PDB file of N, CA and C in Angstrom:
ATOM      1  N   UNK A   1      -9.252   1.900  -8.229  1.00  0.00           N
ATOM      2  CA  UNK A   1      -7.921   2.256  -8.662  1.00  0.00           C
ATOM      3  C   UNK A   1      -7.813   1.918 -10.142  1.00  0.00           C
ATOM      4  N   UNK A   2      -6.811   2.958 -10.830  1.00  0.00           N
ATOM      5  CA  UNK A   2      -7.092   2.690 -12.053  1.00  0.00           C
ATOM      6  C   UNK A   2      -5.726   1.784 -12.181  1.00  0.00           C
ATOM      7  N   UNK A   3      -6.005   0.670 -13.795  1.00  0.00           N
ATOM      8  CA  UNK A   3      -5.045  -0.231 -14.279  1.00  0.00           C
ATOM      9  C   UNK A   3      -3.584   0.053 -14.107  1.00  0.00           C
ATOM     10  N   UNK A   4      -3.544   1.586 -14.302  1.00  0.00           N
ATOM     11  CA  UNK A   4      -2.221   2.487 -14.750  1.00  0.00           C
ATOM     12  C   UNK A   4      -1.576   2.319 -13.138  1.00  0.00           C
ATOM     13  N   UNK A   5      -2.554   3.046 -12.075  1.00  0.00           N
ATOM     14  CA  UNK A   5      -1.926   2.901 -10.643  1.00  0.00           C
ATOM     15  C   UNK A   5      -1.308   1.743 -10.130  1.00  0.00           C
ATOM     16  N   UNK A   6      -2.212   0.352 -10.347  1.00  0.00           N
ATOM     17  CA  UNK A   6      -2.100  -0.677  -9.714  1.00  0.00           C
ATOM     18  C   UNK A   6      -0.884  -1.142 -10.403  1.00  0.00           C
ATOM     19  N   UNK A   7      -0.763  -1.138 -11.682  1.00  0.00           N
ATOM     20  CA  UNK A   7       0.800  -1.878 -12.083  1.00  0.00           C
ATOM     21  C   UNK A   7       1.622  -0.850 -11.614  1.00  0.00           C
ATOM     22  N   UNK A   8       1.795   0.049 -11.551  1.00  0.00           N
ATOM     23  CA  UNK A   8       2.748   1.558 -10.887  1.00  0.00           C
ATOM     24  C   UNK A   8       3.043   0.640  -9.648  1.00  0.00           C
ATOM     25  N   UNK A   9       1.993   0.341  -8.596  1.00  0.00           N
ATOM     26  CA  UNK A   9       2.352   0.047  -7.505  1.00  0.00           C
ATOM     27  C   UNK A   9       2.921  -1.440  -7.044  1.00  0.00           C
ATOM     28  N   UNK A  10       2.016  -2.115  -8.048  1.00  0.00           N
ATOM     29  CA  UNK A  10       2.693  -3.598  -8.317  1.00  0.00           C
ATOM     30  C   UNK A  10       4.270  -3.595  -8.501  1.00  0.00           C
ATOM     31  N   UNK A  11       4.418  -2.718  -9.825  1.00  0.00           N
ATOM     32  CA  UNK A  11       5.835  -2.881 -10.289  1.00  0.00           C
ATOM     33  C   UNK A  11       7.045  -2.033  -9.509  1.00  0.00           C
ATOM     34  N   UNK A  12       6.503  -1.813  -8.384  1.00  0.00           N
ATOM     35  CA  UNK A  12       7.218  -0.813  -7.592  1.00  0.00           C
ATOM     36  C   UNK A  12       7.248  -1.521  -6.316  1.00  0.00           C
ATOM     37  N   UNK A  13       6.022  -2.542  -6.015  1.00  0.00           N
ATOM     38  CA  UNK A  13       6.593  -3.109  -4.814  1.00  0.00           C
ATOM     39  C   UNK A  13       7.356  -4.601  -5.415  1.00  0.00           C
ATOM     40  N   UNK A  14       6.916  -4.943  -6.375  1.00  0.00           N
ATOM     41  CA  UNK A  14       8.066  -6.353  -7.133  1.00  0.00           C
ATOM     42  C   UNK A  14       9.726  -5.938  -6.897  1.00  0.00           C
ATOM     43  N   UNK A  15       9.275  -4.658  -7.714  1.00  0.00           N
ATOM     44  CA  UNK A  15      11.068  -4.701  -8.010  1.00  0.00           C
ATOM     45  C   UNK A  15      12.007  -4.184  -6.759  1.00  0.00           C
ATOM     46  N   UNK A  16      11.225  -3.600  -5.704  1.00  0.00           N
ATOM     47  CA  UNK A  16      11.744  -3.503  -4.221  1.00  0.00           C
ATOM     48  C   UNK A  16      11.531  -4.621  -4.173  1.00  0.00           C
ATOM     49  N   UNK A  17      11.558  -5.425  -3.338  1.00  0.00           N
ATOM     50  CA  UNK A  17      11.112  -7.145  -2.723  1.00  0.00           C
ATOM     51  C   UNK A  17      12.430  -8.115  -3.551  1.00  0.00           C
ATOM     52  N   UNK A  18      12.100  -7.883  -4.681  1.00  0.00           N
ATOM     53  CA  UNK A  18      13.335  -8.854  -5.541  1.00  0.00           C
ATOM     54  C   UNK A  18      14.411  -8.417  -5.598  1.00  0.00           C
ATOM     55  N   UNK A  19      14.942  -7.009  -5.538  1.00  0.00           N
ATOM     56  CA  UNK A  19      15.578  -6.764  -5.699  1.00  0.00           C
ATOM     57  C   UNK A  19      16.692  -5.712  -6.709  1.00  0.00           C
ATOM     58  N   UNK A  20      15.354  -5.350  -7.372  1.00  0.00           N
ATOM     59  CA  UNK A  20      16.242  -4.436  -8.766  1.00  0.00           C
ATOM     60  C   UNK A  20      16.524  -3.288  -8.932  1.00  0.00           C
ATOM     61  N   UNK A  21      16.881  -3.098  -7.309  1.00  0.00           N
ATOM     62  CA  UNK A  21      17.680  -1.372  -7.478  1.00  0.00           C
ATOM     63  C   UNK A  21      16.564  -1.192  -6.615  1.00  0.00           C
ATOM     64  N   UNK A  22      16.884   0.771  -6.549  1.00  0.00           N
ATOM     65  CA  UNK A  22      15.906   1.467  -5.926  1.00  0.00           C
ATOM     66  C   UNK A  22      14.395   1.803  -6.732  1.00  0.00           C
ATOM     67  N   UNK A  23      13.482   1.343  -6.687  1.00  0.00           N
ATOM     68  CA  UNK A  23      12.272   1.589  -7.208  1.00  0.00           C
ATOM     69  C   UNK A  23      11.853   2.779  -7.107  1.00  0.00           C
ATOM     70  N   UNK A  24      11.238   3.418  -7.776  1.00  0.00           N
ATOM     71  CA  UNK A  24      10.726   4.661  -7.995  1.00  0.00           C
ATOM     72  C   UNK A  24       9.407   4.826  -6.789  1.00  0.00           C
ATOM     73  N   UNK A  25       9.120   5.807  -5.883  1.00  0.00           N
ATOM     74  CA  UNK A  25       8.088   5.918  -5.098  1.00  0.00           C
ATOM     75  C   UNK A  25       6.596   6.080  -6.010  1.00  0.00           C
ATOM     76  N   UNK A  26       5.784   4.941  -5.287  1.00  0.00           N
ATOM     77  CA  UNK A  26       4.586   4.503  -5.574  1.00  0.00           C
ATOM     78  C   UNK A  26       3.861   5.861  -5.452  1.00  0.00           C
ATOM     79  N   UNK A  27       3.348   6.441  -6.874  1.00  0.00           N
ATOM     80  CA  UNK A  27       1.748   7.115  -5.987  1.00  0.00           C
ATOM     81  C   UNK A  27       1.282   7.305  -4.923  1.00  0.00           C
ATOM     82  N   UNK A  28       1.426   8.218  -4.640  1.00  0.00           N
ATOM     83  CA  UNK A  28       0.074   8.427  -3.391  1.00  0.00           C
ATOM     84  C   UNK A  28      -0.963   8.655  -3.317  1.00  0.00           C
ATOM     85  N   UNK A  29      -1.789   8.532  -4.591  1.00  0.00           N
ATOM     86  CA  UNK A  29      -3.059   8.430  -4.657  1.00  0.00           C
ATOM     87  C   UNK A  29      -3.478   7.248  -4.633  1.00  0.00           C
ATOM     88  N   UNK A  30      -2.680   6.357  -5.083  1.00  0.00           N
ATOM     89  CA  UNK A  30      -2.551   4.956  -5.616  1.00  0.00           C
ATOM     90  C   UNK A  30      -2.569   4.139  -4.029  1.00  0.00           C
ATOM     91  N   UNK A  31      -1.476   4.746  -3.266  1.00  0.00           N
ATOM     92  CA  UNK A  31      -1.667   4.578  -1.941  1.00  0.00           C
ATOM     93  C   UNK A  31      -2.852   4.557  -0.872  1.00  0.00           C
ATOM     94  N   UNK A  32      -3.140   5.342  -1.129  1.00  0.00           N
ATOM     95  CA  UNK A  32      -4.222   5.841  -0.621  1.00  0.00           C
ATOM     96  C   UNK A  32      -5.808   5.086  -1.093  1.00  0.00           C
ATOM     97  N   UNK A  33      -5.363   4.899  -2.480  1.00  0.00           N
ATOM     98  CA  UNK A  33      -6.904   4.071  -2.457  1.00  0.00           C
ATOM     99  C   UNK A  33      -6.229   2.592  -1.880  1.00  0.00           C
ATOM    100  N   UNK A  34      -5.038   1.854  -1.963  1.00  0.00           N
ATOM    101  CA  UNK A  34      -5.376   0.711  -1.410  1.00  0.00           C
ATOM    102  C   UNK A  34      -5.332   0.689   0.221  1.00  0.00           C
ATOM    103  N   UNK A  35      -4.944   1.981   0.821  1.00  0.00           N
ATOM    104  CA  UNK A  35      -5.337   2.083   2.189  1.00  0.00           C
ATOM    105  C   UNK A  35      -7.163   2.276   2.635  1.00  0.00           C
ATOM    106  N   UNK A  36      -7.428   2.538   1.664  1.00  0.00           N
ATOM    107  CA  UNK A  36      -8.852   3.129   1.991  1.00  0.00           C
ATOM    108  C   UNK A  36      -9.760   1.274   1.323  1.00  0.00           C
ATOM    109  N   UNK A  37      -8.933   0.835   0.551  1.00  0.00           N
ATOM    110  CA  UNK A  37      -9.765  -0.635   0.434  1.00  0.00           C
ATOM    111  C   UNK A  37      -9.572  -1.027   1.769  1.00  0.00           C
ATOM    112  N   UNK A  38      -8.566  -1.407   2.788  1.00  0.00           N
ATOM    113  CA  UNK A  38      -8.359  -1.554   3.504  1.00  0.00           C
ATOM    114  C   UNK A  38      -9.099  -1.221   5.162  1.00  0.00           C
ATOM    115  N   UNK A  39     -10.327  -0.487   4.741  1.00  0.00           N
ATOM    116  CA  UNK A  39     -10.973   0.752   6.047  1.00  0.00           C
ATOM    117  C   UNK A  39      -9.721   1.470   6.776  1.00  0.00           C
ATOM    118  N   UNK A  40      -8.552   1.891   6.183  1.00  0.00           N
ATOM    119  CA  UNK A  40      -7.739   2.543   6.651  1.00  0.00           C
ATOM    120  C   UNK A  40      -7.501   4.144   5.737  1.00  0.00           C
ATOM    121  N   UNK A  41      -8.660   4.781   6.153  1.00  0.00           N
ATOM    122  CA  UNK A  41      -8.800   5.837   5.233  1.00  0.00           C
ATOM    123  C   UNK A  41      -8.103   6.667   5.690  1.00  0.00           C
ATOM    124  N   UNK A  42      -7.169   7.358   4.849  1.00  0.00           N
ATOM    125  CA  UNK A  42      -6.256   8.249   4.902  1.00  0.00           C
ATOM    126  C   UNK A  42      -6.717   9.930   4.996  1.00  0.00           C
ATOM    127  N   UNK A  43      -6.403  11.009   5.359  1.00  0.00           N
ATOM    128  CA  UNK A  43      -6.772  12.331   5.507  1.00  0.00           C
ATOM    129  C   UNK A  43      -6.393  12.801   3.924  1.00  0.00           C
ATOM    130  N   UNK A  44      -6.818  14.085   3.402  1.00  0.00           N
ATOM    131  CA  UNK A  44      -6.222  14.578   2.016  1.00  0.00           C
ATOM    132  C   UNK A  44      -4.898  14.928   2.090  1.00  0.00           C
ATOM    133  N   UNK A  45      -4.520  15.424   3.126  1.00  0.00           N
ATOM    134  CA  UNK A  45      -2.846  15.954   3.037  1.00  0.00           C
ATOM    135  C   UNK A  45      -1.689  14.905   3.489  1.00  0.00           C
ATOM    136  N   UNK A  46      -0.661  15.214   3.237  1.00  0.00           N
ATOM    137  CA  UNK A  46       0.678  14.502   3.452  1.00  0.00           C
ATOM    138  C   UNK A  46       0.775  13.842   4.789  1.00  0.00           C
ATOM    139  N   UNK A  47       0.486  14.704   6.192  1.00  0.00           N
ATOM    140  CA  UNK A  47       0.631  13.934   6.888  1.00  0.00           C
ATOM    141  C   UNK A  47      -0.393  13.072   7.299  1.00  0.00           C
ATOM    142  N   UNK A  48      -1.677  12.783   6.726  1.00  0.00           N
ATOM    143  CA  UNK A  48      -2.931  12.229   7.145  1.00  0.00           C
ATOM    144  C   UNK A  48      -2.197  10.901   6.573  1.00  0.00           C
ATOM    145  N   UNK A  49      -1.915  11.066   5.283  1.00  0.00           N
ATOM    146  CA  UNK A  49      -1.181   9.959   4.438  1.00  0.00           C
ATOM    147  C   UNK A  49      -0.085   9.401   5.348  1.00  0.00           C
ATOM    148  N   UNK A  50       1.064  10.057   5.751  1.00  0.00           N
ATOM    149  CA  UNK A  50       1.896   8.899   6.401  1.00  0.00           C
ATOM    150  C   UNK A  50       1.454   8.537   7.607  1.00  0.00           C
ATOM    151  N   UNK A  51       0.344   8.983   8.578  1.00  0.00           N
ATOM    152  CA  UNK A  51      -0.060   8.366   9.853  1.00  0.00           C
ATOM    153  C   UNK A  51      -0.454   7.289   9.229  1.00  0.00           C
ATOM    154  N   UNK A  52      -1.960   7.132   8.091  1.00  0.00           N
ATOM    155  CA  UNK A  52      -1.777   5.839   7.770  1.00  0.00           C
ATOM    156  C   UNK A  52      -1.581   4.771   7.272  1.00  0.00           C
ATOM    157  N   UNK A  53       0.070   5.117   6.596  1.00  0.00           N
ATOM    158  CA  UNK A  53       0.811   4.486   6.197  1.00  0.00           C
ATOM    159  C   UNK A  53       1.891   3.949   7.627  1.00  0.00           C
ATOM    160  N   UNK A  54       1.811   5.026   8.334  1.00  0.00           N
ATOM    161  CA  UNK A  54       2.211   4.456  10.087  1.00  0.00           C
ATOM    162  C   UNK A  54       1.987   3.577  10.861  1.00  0.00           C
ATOM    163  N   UNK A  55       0.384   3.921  10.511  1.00  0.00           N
ATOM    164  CA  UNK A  55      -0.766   2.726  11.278  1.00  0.00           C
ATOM    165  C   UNK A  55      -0.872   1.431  10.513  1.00  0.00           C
ATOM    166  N   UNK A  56      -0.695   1.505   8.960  1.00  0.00           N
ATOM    167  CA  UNK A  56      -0.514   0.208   8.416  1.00  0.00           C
ATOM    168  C   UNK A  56       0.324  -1.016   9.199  1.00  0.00           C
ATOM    169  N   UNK A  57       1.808   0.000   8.647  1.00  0.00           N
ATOM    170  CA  UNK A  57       2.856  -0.475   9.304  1.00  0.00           C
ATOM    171  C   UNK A  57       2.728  -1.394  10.318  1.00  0.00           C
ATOM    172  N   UNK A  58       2.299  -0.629  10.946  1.00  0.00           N
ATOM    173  CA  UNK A  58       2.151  -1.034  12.944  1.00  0.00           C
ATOM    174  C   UNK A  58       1.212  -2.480  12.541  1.00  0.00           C
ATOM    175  N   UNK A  59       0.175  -2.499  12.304  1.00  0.00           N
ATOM    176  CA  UNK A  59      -0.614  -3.572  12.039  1.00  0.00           C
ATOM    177  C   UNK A  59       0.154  -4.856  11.042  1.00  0.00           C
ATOM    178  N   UNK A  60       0.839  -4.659  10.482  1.00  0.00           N
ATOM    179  CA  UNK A  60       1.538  -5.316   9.556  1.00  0.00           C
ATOM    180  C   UNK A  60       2.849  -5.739  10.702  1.00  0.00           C
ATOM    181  N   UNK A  61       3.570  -5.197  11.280  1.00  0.00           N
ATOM    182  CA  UNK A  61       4.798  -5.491  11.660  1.00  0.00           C
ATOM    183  C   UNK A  61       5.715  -5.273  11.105  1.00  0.00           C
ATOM    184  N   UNK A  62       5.623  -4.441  10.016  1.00  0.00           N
ATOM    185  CA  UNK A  62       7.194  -3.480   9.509  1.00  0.00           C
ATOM    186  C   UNK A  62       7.613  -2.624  10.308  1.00  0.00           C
ATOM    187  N   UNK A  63       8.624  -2.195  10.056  1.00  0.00           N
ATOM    188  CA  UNK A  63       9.062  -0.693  10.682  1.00  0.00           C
ATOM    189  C   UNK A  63       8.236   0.141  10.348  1.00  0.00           C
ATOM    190  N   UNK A  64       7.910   1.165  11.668  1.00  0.00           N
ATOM    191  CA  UNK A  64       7.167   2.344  11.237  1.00  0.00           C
ATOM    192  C   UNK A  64       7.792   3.816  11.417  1.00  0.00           C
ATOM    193  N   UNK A  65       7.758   3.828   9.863  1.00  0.00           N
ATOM    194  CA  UNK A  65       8.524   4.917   9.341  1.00  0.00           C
ATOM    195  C   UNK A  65       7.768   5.567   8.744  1.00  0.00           C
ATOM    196  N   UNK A  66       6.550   5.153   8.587  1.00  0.00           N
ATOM    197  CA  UNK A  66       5.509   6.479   7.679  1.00  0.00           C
ATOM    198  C   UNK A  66       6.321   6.380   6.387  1.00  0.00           C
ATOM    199  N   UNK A  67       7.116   5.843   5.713  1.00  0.00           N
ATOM    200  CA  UNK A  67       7.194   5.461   3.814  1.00  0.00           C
ATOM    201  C   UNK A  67       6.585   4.444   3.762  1.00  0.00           C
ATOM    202  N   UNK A  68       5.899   4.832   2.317  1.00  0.00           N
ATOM    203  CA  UNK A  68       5.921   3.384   1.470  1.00  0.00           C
ATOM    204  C   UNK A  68       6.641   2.881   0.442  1.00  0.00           C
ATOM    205  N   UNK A  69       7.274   2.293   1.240  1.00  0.00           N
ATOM    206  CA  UNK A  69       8.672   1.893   0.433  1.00  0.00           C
ATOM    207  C   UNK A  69       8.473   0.420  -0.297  1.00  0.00           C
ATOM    208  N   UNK A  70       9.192  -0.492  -0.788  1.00  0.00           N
ATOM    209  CA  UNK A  70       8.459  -1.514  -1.691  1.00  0.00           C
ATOM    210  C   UNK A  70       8.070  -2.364  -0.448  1.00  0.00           C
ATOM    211  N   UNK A  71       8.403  -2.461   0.625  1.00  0.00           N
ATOM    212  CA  UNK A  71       7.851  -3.673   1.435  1.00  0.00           C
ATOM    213  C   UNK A  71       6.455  -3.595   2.025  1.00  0.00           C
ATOM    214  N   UNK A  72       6.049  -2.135   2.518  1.00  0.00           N
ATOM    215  CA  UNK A  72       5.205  -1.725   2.735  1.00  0.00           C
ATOM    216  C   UNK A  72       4.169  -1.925   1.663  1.00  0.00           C
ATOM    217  N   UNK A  73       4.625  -1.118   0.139  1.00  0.00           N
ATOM    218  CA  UNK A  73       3.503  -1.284  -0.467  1.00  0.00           C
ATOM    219  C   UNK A  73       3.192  -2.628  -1.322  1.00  0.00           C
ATOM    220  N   UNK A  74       4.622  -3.600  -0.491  1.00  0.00           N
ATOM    221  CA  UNK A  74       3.703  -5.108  -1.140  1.00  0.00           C
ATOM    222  C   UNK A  74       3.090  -5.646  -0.587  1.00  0.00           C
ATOM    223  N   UNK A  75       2.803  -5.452   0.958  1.00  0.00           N
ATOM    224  CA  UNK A  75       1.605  -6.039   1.439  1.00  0.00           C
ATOM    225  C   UNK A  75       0.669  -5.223   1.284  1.00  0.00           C
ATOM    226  N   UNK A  76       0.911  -3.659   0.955  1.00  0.00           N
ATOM    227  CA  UNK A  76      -0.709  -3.131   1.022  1.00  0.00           C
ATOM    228  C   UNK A  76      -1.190  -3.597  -0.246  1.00  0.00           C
ATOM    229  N   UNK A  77      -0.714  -4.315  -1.326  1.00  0.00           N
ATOM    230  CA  UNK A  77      -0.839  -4.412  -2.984  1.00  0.00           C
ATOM    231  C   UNK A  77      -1.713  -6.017  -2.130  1.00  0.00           C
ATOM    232  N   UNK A  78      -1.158  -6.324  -1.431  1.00  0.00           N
ATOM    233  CA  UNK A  78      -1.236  -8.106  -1.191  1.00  0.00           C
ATOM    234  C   UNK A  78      -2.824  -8.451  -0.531  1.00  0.00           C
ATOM    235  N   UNK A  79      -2.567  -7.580   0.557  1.00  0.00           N
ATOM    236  CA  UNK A  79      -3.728  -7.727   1.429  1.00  0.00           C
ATOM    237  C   UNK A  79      -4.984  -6.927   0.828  1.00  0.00           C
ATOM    238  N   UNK A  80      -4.775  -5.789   0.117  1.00  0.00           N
ATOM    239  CA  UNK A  80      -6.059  -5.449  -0.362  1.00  0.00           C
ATOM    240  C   UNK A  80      -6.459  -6.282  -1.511  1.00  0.00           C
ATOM    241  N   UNK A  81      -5.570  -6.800  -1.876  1.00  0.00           N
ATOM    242  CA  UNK A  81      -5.974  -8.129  -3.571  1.00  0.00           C
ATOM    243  C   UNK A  81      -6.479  -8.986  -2.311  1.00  0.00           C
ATOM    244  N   UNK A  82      -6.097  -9.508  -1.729  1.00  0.00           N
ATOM    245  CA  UNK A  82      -6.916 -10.727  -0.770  1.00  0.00           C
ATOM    246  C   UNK A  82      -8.328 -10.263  -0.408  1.00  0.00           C
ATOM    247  N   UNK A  83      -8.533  -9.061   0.465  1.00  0.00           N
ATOM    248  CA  UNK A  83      -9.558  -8.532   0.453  1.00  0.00           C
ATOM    249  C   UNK A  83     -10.768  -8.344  -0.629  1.00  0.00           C
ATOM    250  N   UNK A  84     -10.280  -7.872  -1.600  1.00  0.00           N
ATOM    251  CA  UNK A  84     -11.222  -7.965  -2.911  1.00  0.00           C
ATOM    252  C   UNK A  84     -11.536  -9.458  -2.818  1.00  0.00           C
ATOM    253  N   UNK A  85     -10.554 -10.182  -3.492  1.00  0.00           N
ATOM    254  CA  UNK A  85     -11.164 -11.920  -3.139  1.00  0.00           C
ATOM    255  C   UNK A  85     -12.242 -11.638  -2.376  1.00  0.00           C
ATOM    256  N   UNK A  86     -11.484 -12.099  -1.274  1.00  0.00           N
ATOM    257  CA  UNK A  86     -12.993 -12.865  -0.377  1.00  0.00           C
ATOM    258  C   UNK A  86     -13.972 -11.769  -0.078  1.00  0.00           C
ATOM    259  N   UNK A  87     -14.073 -10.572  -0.377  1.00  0.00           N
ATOM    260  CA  UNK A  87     -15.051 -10.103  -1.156  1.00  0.00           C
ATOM    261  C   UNK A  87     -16.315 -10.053  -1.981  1.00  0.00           C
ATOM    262  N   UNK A  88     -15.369 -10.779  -2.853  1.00  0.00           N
ATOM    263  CA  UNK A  88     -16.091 -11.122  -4.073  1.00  0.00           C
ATOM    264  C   UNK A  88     -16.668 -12.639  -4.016  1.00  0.00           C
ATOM    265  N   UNK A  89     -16.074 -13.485  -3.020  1.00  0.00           N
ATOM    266  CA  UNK A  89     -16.940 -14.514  -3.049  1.00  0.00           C
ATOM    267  C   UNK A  89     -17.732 -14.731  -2.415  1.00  0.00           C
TER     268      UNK A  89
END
């Protein structure tokens, strides 16, 4: 994922979570690669994308609504940064 995506998605699931209004919807490419860090590889089209943004969900314990709305995409921002970690060590 490039620098540009990850703060897009960072600063989109921060300012949902804290609080600063309605955040602008995250990328879905951006999405999609941190679903696919995840082994939750997404299909190319729209609905391949919200099944697994569905299936996230479900595994996570949010509502599953198929958006990624800031709560959604702060654990997918969270858990794929954890992943890289222990990864990398």
């Amino acid at each position: 994922m490039s620098a540009r995506g990850f703060l897009s998605v960072v600063g989109t699931a921060v300012g949902g979570v804290i609080g600063l209004g309605t955040p602008p919807p995250p990328d879905p490419e951006c999405v999609r690669e941190l679903l696919a860090e995840l082994d939750m590889l997404p299909g190319a089209g729209d609905e391949e994308l919200t099944e697994a943004v569905r299936a996230f969900q479900a595994r996570t314990g949010l509502v599953e609504d198929g958006v990624a709305g800031p709560h959604t995409v702060h654990l997918l921002t969270r858990y794929a940064a954890q992943r890289r970690f222990y990864l990398a060590a």
